[in-house]
């Protein structure tokens, strides 16, 4: 079942989502996923700010997350446990 979901995720292309590159299922159901790597993270950005992100940057981050989730939803790939 996981492999089927992964195959669908391999087709996803959006600027606010990392690419799922490959999956390997080994003995004892060990699963290894290969994902696109980004050198910049939100955590890095937060560490560089002494007073948080600020309203404009926080709104921008929220917009990017929402854009990625909306794209996944449009592709029929919605996580059932998001609240």
PDB file of N, CA and C in Angstrom:
ATOM      1  N   UNK A   1       0.822  -1.195   0.000  1.00  0.00           N
ATOM      2  CA  UNK A   1       0.000   0.000   0.000  1.00  0.00           C
ATOM      3  C   UNK A   1       0.867   1.259   0.000  1.00  0.00           C
ATOM      4  N   UNK A   2       1.912   1.266   0.815  1.00  0.00           N
ATOM      5  CA  UNK A   2       2.815   2.409   0.872  1.00  0.00           C
ATOM      6  C   UNK A   2       3.470   2.661  -0.485  1.00  0.00           C
ATOM      7  N   UNK A   3       3.869   1.601  -1.151  1.00  0.00           N
ATOM      8  CA  UNK A   3       4.528   1.749  -2.452  1.00  0.00           C
ATOM      9  C   UNK A   3       3.578   2.398  -3.445  1.00  0.00           C
ATOM     10  N   UNK A   4       2.301   2.031  -3.414  1.00  0.00           N
ATOM     11  CA  UNK A   4       1.312   2.643  -4.308  1.00  0.00           C
ATOM     12  C   UNK A   4       1.165   4.136  -4.049  1.00  0.00           C
ATOM     13  N   UNK A   5       1.109   4.521  -2.784  1.00  0.00           N
ATOM     14  CA  UNK A   5       1.033   5.943  -2.442  1.00  0.00           C
ATOM     15  C   UNK A   5       2.289   6.666  -2.909  1.00  0.00           C
ATOM     16  N   UNK A   6       3.427   6.025  -2.740  1.00  0.00           N
ATOM     17  CA  UNK A   6       4.683   6.646  -3.129  1.00  0.00           C
ATOM     18  C   UNK A   6       4.720   6.880  -4.634  1.00  0.00           C
ATOM     19  N   UNK A   7       4.229   5.932  -5.402  1.00  0.00           N
ATOM     20  CA  UNK A   7       4.232   6.101  -6.857  1.00  0.00           C
ATOM     21  C   UNK A   7       3.424   7.333  -7.262  1.00  0.00           C
ATOM     22  N   UNK A   8       2.309   7.583  -6.567  1.00  0.00           N
ATOM     23  CA  UNK A   8       1.521   8.790  -6.846  1.00  0.00           C
ATOM     24  C   UNK A   8       2.306  10.039  -6.464  1.00  0.00           C
ATOM     25  N   UNK A   9       3.017  10.000  -5.347  1.00  0.00           N
ATOM     26  CA  UNK A   9       3.791  11.159  -4.904  1.00  0.00           C
ATOM     27  C   UNK A   9       4.965  11.460  -5.832  1.00  0.00           C
ATOM     28  N   UNK A  10       5.467  10.456  -6.530  1.00  0.00           N
ATOM     29  CA  UNK A  10       6.579  10.685  -7.467  1.00  0.00           C
ATOM     30  C   UNK A  10       6.168  11.606  -8.608  1.00  0.00           C
ATOM     31  N   UNK A  11       4.860  11.666  -8.898  1.00  0.00           N
ATOM     32  CA  UNK A  11       4.372  12.500  -9.995  1.00  0.00           C
ATOM     33  C   UNK A  11       4.161  13.956  -9.573  1.00  0.00           C
ATOM     34  N   UNK A  12       4.197  14.224  -8.284  1.00  0.00           N
ATOM     35  CA  UNK A  12       3.918  15.559  -7.753  1.00  0.00           C
ATOM     36  C   UNK A  12       5.062  16.517  -8.090  1.00  0.00           C
ATOM     37  N   UNK A  13       4.706  17.644  -8.674  1.00  0.00           N
ATOM     38  CA  UNK A  13       5.677  18.700  -8.981  1.00  0.00           C
ATOM     39  C   UNK A  13       5.054  20.031  -8.568  1.00  0.00           C
ATOM     40  N   UNK A  14       5.615  20.643  -7.540  1.00  0.00           N
ATOM     41  CA  UNK A  14       5.121  21.936  -7.070  1.00  0.00           C
ATOM     42  C   UNK A  14       6.276  22.656  -6.372  1.00  0.00           C
ATOM     43  N   UNK A  15       6.392  23.963  -6.548  1.00  0.00           N
ATOM     44  CA  UNK A  15       7.530  24.682  -5.962  1.00  0.00           C
ATOM     45  C   UNK A  15       7.554  24.685  -4.428  1.00  0.00           C
ATOM     46  N   UNK A  16       6.427  24.389  -3.786  1.00  0.00           N
ATOM     47  CA  UNK A  16       6.385  24.387  -2.327  1.00  0.00           C
ATOM     48  C   UNK A  16       6.430  22.985  -1.731  1.00  0.00           C
ATOM     49  N   UNK A  17       6.748  21.988  -2.538  1.00  0.00           N
ATOM     50  CA  UNK A  17       6.818  20.604  -2.068  1.00  0.00           C
ATOM     51  C   UNK A  17       8.131  19.972  -2.509  1.00  0.00           C
ATOM     52  N   UNK A  18       8.711  19.139  -1.631  1.00  0.00           N
ATOM     53  CA  UNK A  18       9.914  18.411  -2.036  1.00  0.00           C
ATOM     54  C   UNK A  18       9.502  17.242  -2.923  1.00  0.00           C
ATOM     55  N   UNK A  19      10.384  16.835  -3.796  1.00  0.00           N
ATOM     56  CA  UNK A  19      10.107  15.707  -4.696  1.00  0.00           C
ATOM     57  C   UNK A  19      10.446  14.405  -3.997  1.00  0.00           C
ATOM     58  N   UNK A  20       9.597  13.419  -4.205  1.00  0.00           N
ATOM     59  CA  UNK A  20       9.846  12.056  -3.728  1.00  0.00           C
ATOM     60  C   UNK A  20      10.539  11.326  -4.873  1.00  0.00           C
ATOM     61  N   UNK A  21      11.770  10.915  -4.664  1.00  0.00           N
ATOM     62  CA  UNK A  21      12.583  10.397  -5.760  1.00  0.00           C
ATOM     63  C   UNK A  21      12.529   8.881  -5.904  1.00  0.00           C
ATOM     64  N   UNK A  22      12.623   8.151  -4.791  1.00  0.00           N
ATOM     65  CA  UNK A  22      12.672   6.690  -4.900  1.00  0.00           C
ATOM     66  C   UNK A  22      12.270   6.062  -3.574  1.00  0.00           C
ATOM     67  N   UNK A  23      11.905   4.784  -3.644  1.00  0.00           N
ATOM     68  CA  UNK A  23      11.542   4.022  -2.453  1.00  0.00           C
ATOM     69  C   UNK A  23      12.188   2.645  -2.558  1.00  0.00           C
ATOM     70  N   UNK A  24      12.648   2.158  -1.423  1.00  0.00           N
ATOM     71  CA  UNK A  24      13.222   0.818  -1.360  1.00  0.00           C
ATOM     72  C   UNK A  24      12.594   0.111  -0.164  1.00  0.00           C
ATOM     73  N   UNK A  25      12.002  -1.040  -0.418  1.00  0.00           N
ATOM     74  CA  UNK A  25      11.428  -1.843   0.660  1.00  0.00           C
ATOM     75  C   UNK A  25      12.298  -3.075   0.810  1.00  0.00           C
ATOM     76  N   UNK A  26      12.954  -3.187   1.953  1.00  0.00           N
ATOM     77  CA  UNK A  26      13.872  -4.284   2.198  1.00  0.00           C
ATOM     78  C   UNK A  26      13.260  -5.376   3.047  1.00  0.00           C
ATOM     79  N   UNK A  27      14.116  -6.252   3.505  1.00  0.00           N
ATOM     80  CA  UNK A  27      13.678  -7.328   4.391  1.00  0.00           C
ATOM     81  C   UNK A  27      13.080  -6.756   5.664  1.00  0.00           C
ATOM     82  N   UNK A  28      12.222  -7.503   6.282  1.00  0.00           N
ATOM     83  CA  UNK A  28      11.557  -7.098   7.524  1.00  0.00           C
ATOM     84  C   UNK A  28      10.791  -5.786   7.367  1.00  0.00           C
ATOM     85  N   UNK A  29      10.348  -5.506   6.138  1.00  0.00           N
ATOM     86  CA  UNK A  29       9.523  -4.331   5.838  1.00  0.00           C
ATOM     87  C   UNK A  29      10.222  -3.010   6.131  1.00  0.00           C
ATOM     88  N   UNK A  30      11.544  -3.005   6.099  1.00  0.00           N
ATOM     89  CA  UNK A  30      12.301  -1.770   6.243  1.00  0.00           C
ATOM     90  C   UNK A  30      12.076  -0.929   4.992  1.00  0.00           C
ATOM     91  N   UNK A  31      11.670   0.319   5.179  1.00  0.00           N
ATOM     92  CA  UNK A  31      11.383   1.202   4.050  1.00  0.00           C
ATOM     93  C   UNK A  31      12.363   2.367   4.067  1.00  0.00           C
ATOM     94  N   UNK A  32      12.977   2.623   2.921  1.00  0.00           N
ATOM     95  CA  UNK A  32      13.885   3.756   2.768  1.00  0.00           C
ATOM     96  C   UNK A  32      13.320   4.645   1.669  1.00  0.00           C
ATOM     97  N   UNK A  33      13.128   5.918   1.986  1.00  0.00           N
ATOM     98  CA  UNK A  33      12.627   6.897   1.025  1.00  0.00           C
ATOM     99  C   UNK A  33      13.756   7.845   0.636  1.00  0.00           C
ATOM    100  N   UNK A  34      13.838   8.172  -0.635  1.00  0.00           N
ATOM    101  CA  UNK A  34      14.792   9.179  -1.106  1.00  0.00           C
ATOM    102  C   UNK A  34      13.984  10.402  -1.517  1.00  0.00           C
ATOM    103  N   UNK A  35      14.247  11.526  -0.844  1.00  0.00           N
ATOM    104  CA  UNK A  35      13.529  12.764  -1.095  1.00  0.00           C
ATOM    105  C   UNK A  35      14.482  13.847  -1.551  1.00  0.00           C
ATOM    106  N   UNK A  36      13.964  14.811  -2.278  1.00  0.00           N
ATOM    107  CA  UNK A  36      14.739  15.970  -2.677  1.00  0.00           C
ATOM    108  C   UNK A  36      15.209  16.710  -1.427  1.00  0.00           C
ATOM    109  N   UNK A  37      16.439  17.179  -1.453  1.00  0.00           N
ATOM    110  CA  UNK A  37      17.016  17.878  -0.302  1.00  0.00           C
ATOM    111  C   UNK A  37      17.109  19.375  -0.590  1.00  0.00           C
ATOM    112  N   UNK A  38      16.777  20.166   0.401  1.00  0.00           N
ATOM    113  CA  UNK A  38      16.931  21.614   0.301  1.00  0.00           C
ATOM    114  C   UNK A  38      17.917  22.066   1.372  1.00  0.00           C
ATOM    115  N   UNK A  39      18.821  22.922   1.006  1.00  0.00           N
ATOM    116  CA  UNK A  39      19.816  23.365   1.985  1.00  0.00           C
ATOM    117  C   UNK A  39      19.248  24.393   2.959  1.00  0.00           C
ATOM    118  N   UNK A  40      18.199  25.093   2.594  1.00  0.00           N
ATOM    119  CA  UNK A  40      17.595  26.090   3.477  1.00  0.00           C
ATOM    120  C   UNK A  40      16.333  25.516   4.113  1.00  0.00           C
ATOM    121  N   UNK A  41      16.170  25.760   5.412  1.00  0.00           N
ATOM    122  CA  UNK A  41      14.978  25.282   6.114  1.00  0.00           C
ATOM    123  C   UNK A  41      14.342  26.431   6.885  1.00  0.00           C
ATOM    124  N   UNK A  42      13.097  26.253   7.258  1.00  0.00           N
ATOM    125  CA  UNK A  42      12.424  27.239   8.084  1.00  0.00           C
ATOM    126  C   UNK A  42      13.123  27.362   9.442  1.00  0.00           C
ATOM    127  N   UNK A  43      13.607  26.243   9.961  1.00  0.00           N
ATOM    128  CA  UNK A  43      14.330  26.281  11.239  1.00  0.00           C
ATOM    129  C   UNK A  43      15.576  27.164  11.129  1.00  0.00           C
ATOM    130  N   UNK A  44      16.295  27.078  10.020  1.00  0.00           N
ATOM    131  CA  UNK A  44      17.463  27.944   9.810  1.00  0.00           C
ATOM    132  C   UNK A  44      17.048  29.414   9.789  1.00  0.00           C
ATOM    133  N   UNK A  45      15.960  29.689   9.109  1.00  0.00           N
ATOM    134  CA  UNK A  45      15.447  31.061   9.026  1.00  0.00           C
ATOM    135  C   UNK A  45      15.083  31.592  10.416  1.00  0.00           C
ATOM    136  N   UNK A  46      14.441  30.753  11.211  1.00  0.00           N
ATOM    137  CA  UNK A  46      14.040  31.163  12.563  1.00  0.00           C
ATOM    138  C   UNK A  46      15.249  31.409  13.458  1.00  0.00           C
ATOM    139  N   UNK A  47      16.278  30.579  13.320  1.00  0.00           N
ATOM    140  CA  UNK A  47      17.489  30.765  14.131  1.00  0.00           C
ATOM    141  C   UNK A  47      18.166  32.102  13.820  1.00  0.00           C
ATOM    142  N   UNK A  48      18.010  32.573  12.600  1.00  0.00           N
ATOM    143  CA  UNK A  48      18.647  33.828  12.205  1.00  0.00           C
ATOM    144  C   UNK A  48      17.874  35.063  12.620  1.00  0.00           C
ATOM    145  N   UNK A  49      16.684  34.884  13.196  1.00  0.00           N
ATOM    146  CA  UNK A  49      15.848  36.022  13.595  1.00  0.00           C
ATOM    147  C   UNK A  49      15.764  36.079  15.112  1.00  0.00           C
ATOM    148  N   UNK A  50      16.145  37.187  15.689  1.00  0.00           N
ATOM    149  CA  UNK A  50      16.096  37.301  17.146  1.00  0.00           C
ATOM    150  C   UNK A  50      14.688  37.593  17.662  1.00  0.00           C
ATOM    151  N   UNK A  51      13.813  38.127  16.825  1.00  0.00           N
ATOM    152  CA  UNK A  51      12.453  38.474  17.251  1.00  0.00           C
ATOM    153  C   UNK A  51      11.389  37.717  16.463  1.00  0.00           C
ATOM    154  N   UNK A  52      11.685  36.501  16.037  1.00  0.00           N
ATOM    155  CA  UNK A  52      10.711  35.718  15.270  1.00  0.00           C
ATOM    156  C   UNK A  52      10.655  36.149  13.819  1.00  0.00           C
ATOM    157  N   UNK A  53       9.680  35.635  13.113  1.00  0.00           N
ATOM    158  CA  UNK A  53       9.574  35.883  11.683  1.00  0.00           C
ATOM    159  C   UNK A  53       9.003  37.245  11.327  1.00  0.00           C
ATOM    160  N   UNK A  54       8.150  37.767  12.167  1.00  0.00           N
ATOM    161  CA  UNK A  54       7.434  38.984  11.798  1.00  0.00           C
ATOM    162  C   UNK A  54       6.177  38.612  11.032  1.00  0.00           C
ATOM    163  N   UNK A  55       5.239  39.518  11.018  1.00  0.00           N
ATOM    164  CA  UNK A  55       3.926  39.238  10.437  1.00  0.00           C
ATOM    165  C   UNK A  55       3.996  38.935   8.946  1.00  0.00           C
ATOM    166  N   UNK A  56       4.737  39.721   8.195  1.00  0.00           N
ATOM    167  CA  UNK A  56       4.812  39.529   6.737  1.00  0.00           C
ATOM    168  C   UNK A  56       5.443  38.181   6.377  1.00  0.00           C
ATOM    169  N   UNK A  57       6.546  37.835   7.032  1.00  0.00           N
ATOM    170  CA  UNK A  57       7.211  36.560   6.753  1.00  0.00           C
ATOM    171  C   UNK A  57       6.343  35.388   7.195  1.00  0.00           C
ATOM    172  N   UNK A  58       5.693  35.495   8.351  1.00  0.00           N
ATOM    173  CA  UNK A  58       4.807  34.425   8.829  1.00  0.00           C
ATOM    174  C   UNK A  58       3.651  34.217   7.857  1.00  0.00           C
ATOM    175  N   UNK A  59       3.095  35.304   7.337  1.00  0.00           N
ATOM    176  CA  UNK A  59       2.015  35.198   6.351  1.00  0.00           C
ATOM    177  C   UNK A  59       2.520  34.535   5.076  1.00  0.00           C
ATOM    178  N   UNK A  60       3.751  34.846   4.677  1.00  0.00           N
ATOM    179  CA  UNK A  60       4.338  34.244   3.479  1.00  0.00           C
ATOM    180  C   UNK A  60       4.544  32.744   3.666  1.00  0.00           C
ATOM    181  N   UNK A  61       5.044  32.341   4.827  1.00  0.00           N
ATOM    182  CA  UNK A  61       5.235  30.913   5.119  1.00  0.00           C
ATOM    183  C   UNK A  61       3.885  30.190   5.104  1.00  0.00           C
ATOM    184  N   UNK A  62       2.886  30.785   5.751  1.00  0.00           N
ATOM    185  CA  UNK A  62       1.552  30.180   5.776  1.00  0.00           C
ATOM    186  C   UNK A  62       0.988  30.040   4.360  1.00  0.00           C
ATOM    187  N   UNK A  63       1.218  31.045   3.515  1.00  0.00           N
ATOM    188  CA  UNK A  63       0.733  30.988   2.130  1.00  0.00           C
ATOM    189  C   UNK A  63       1.422  29.870   1.361  1.00  0.00           C
ATOM    190  N   UNK A  64       2.715  29.686   1.555  1.00  0.00           N
ATOM    191  CA  UNK A  64       3.442  28.628   0.855  1.00  0.00           C
ATOM    192  C   UNK A  64       2.984  27.238   1.295  1.00  0.00           C
ATOM    193  N   UNK A  65       2.787  27.065   2.604  1.00  0.00           N
ATOM    194  CA  UNK A  65       2.294  25.778   3.119  1.00  0.00           C
ATOM    195  C   UNK A  65       0.908  25.496   2.560  1.00  0.00           C
ATOM    196  N   UNK A  66       0.041  26.510   2.581  1.00  0.00           N
ATOM    197  CA  UNK A  66      -1.319  26.354   2.065  1.00  0.00           C
ATOM    198  C   UNK A  66      -1.304  26.022   0.577  1.00  0.00           C
ATOM    199  N   UNK A  67      -0.444  26.668  -0.188  1.00  0.00           N
ATOM    200  CA  UNK A  67      -0.354  26.393  -1.628  1.00  0.00           C
ATOM    201  C   UNK A  67       0.042  24.941  -1.878  1.00  0.00           C
ATOM    202  N   UNK A  68       1.001  24.438  -1.112  1.00  0.00           N
ATOM    203  CA  UNK A  68       1.420  23.042  -1.265  1.00  0.00           C
ATOM    204  C   UNK A  68       0.302  22.075  -0.906  1.00  0.00           C
ATOM    205  N   UNK A  69      -0.403  22.341   0.201  1.00  0.00           N
ATOM    206  CA  UNK A  69      -1.512  21.471   0.614  1.00  0.00           C
ATOM    207  C   UNK A  69      -2.671  21.517  -0.385  1.00  0.00           C
ATOM    208  N   UNK A  70      -2.967  22.699  -0.910  1.00  0.00           N
ATOM    209  CA  UNK A  70      -4.034  22.813  -1.918  1.00  0.00           C
ATOM    210  C   UNK A  70      -3.686  22.023  -3.174  1.00  0.00           C
ATOM    211  N   UNK A  71      -2.425  22.065  -3.579  1.00  0.00           N
ATOM    212  CA  UNK A  71      -1.996  21.299  -4.750  1.00  0.00           C
ATOM    213  C   UNK A  71      -2.150  19.802  -4.496  1.00  0.00           C
ATOM    214  N   UNK A  72      -1.715  19.335  -3.321  1.00  0.00           N
ATOM    215  CA  UNK A  72      -1.879  17.923  -2.981  1.00  0.00           C
ATOM    216  C   UNK A  72      -3.355  17.533  -2.977  1.00  0.00           C
ATOM    217  N   UNK A  73      -4.199  18.400  -2.439  1.00  0.00           N
ATOM    218  CA  UNK A  73      -5.633  18.142  -2.421  1.00  0.00           C
ATOM    219  C   UNK A  73      -6.187  18.038  -3.844  1.00  0.00           C
ATOM    220  N   UNK A  74      -5.758  18.934  -4.716  1.00  0.00           N
ATOM    221  CA  UNK A  74      -6.210  18.907  -6.115  1.00  0.00           C
ATOM    222  C   UNK A  74      -5.763  17.633  -6.823  1.00  0.00           C
ATOM    223  N   UNK A  75      -4.649  17.059  -6.381  1.00  0.00           N
ATOM    224  CA  UNK A  75      -4.149  15.799  -6.952  1.00  0.00           C
ATOM    225  C   UNK A  75      -4.811  14.581  -6.304  1.00  0.00           C
ATOM    226  N   UNK A  76      -5.662  14.825  -5.321  1.00  0.00           N
ATOM    227  CA  UNK A  76      -6.308  13.720  -4.619  1.00  0.00           C
ATOM    228  C   UNK A  76      -5.418  13.079  -3.566  1.00  0.00           C
ATOM    229  N   UNK A  77      -4.377  13.775  -3.157  1.00  0.00           N
ATOM    230  CA  UNK A  77      -3.431  13.258  -2.160  1.00  0.00           C
ATOM    231  C   UNK A  77      -3.567  14.062  -0.875  1.00  0.00           C
ATOM    232  N   UNK A  78      -4.565  13.734  -0.090  1.00  0.00           N
ATOM    233  CA  UNK A  78      -4.840  14.463   1.146  1.00  0.00           C
ATOM    234  C   UNK A  78      -4.539  13.570   2.330  1.00  0.00           C
ATOM    235  N   UNK A  79      -3.807  14.126   3.279  1.00  0.00           N
ATOM    236  CA  UNK A  79      -3.486  13.376   4.504  1.00  0.00           C
ATOM    237  C   UNK A  79      -4.720  13.361   5.392  1.00  0.00           C
ATOM    238  N   UNK A  80      -5.148  12.197   5.825  1.00  0.00           N
ATOM    239  CA  UNK A  80      -6.366  12.057   6.614  1.00  0.00           C
ATOM    240  C   UNK A  80      -6.256  12.488   8.057  1.00  0.00           C
ATOM    241  N   UNK A  81      -5.051  12.828   8.525  1.00  0.00           N
ATOM    242  CA  UNK A  81      -4.874  13.163   9.922  1.00  0.00           C
ATOM    243  C   UNK A  81      -4.493  14.624  10.155  1.00  0.00           C
ATOM    244  N   UNK A  82      -4.685  15.469   9.159  1.00  0.00           N
ATOM    245  CA  UNK A  82      -4.402  16.890   9.351  1.00  0.00           C
ATOM    246  C   UNK A  82      -5.549  17.536  10.114  1.00  0.00           C
ATOM    247  N   UNK A  83      -5.227  18.301  11.110  1.00  0.00           N
ATOM    248  CA  UNK A  83      -6.262  19.010  11.892  1.00  0.00           C
ATOM    249  C   UNK A  83      -5.940  20.464  12.004  1.00  0.00           C
TER     250      UNK A  83
END
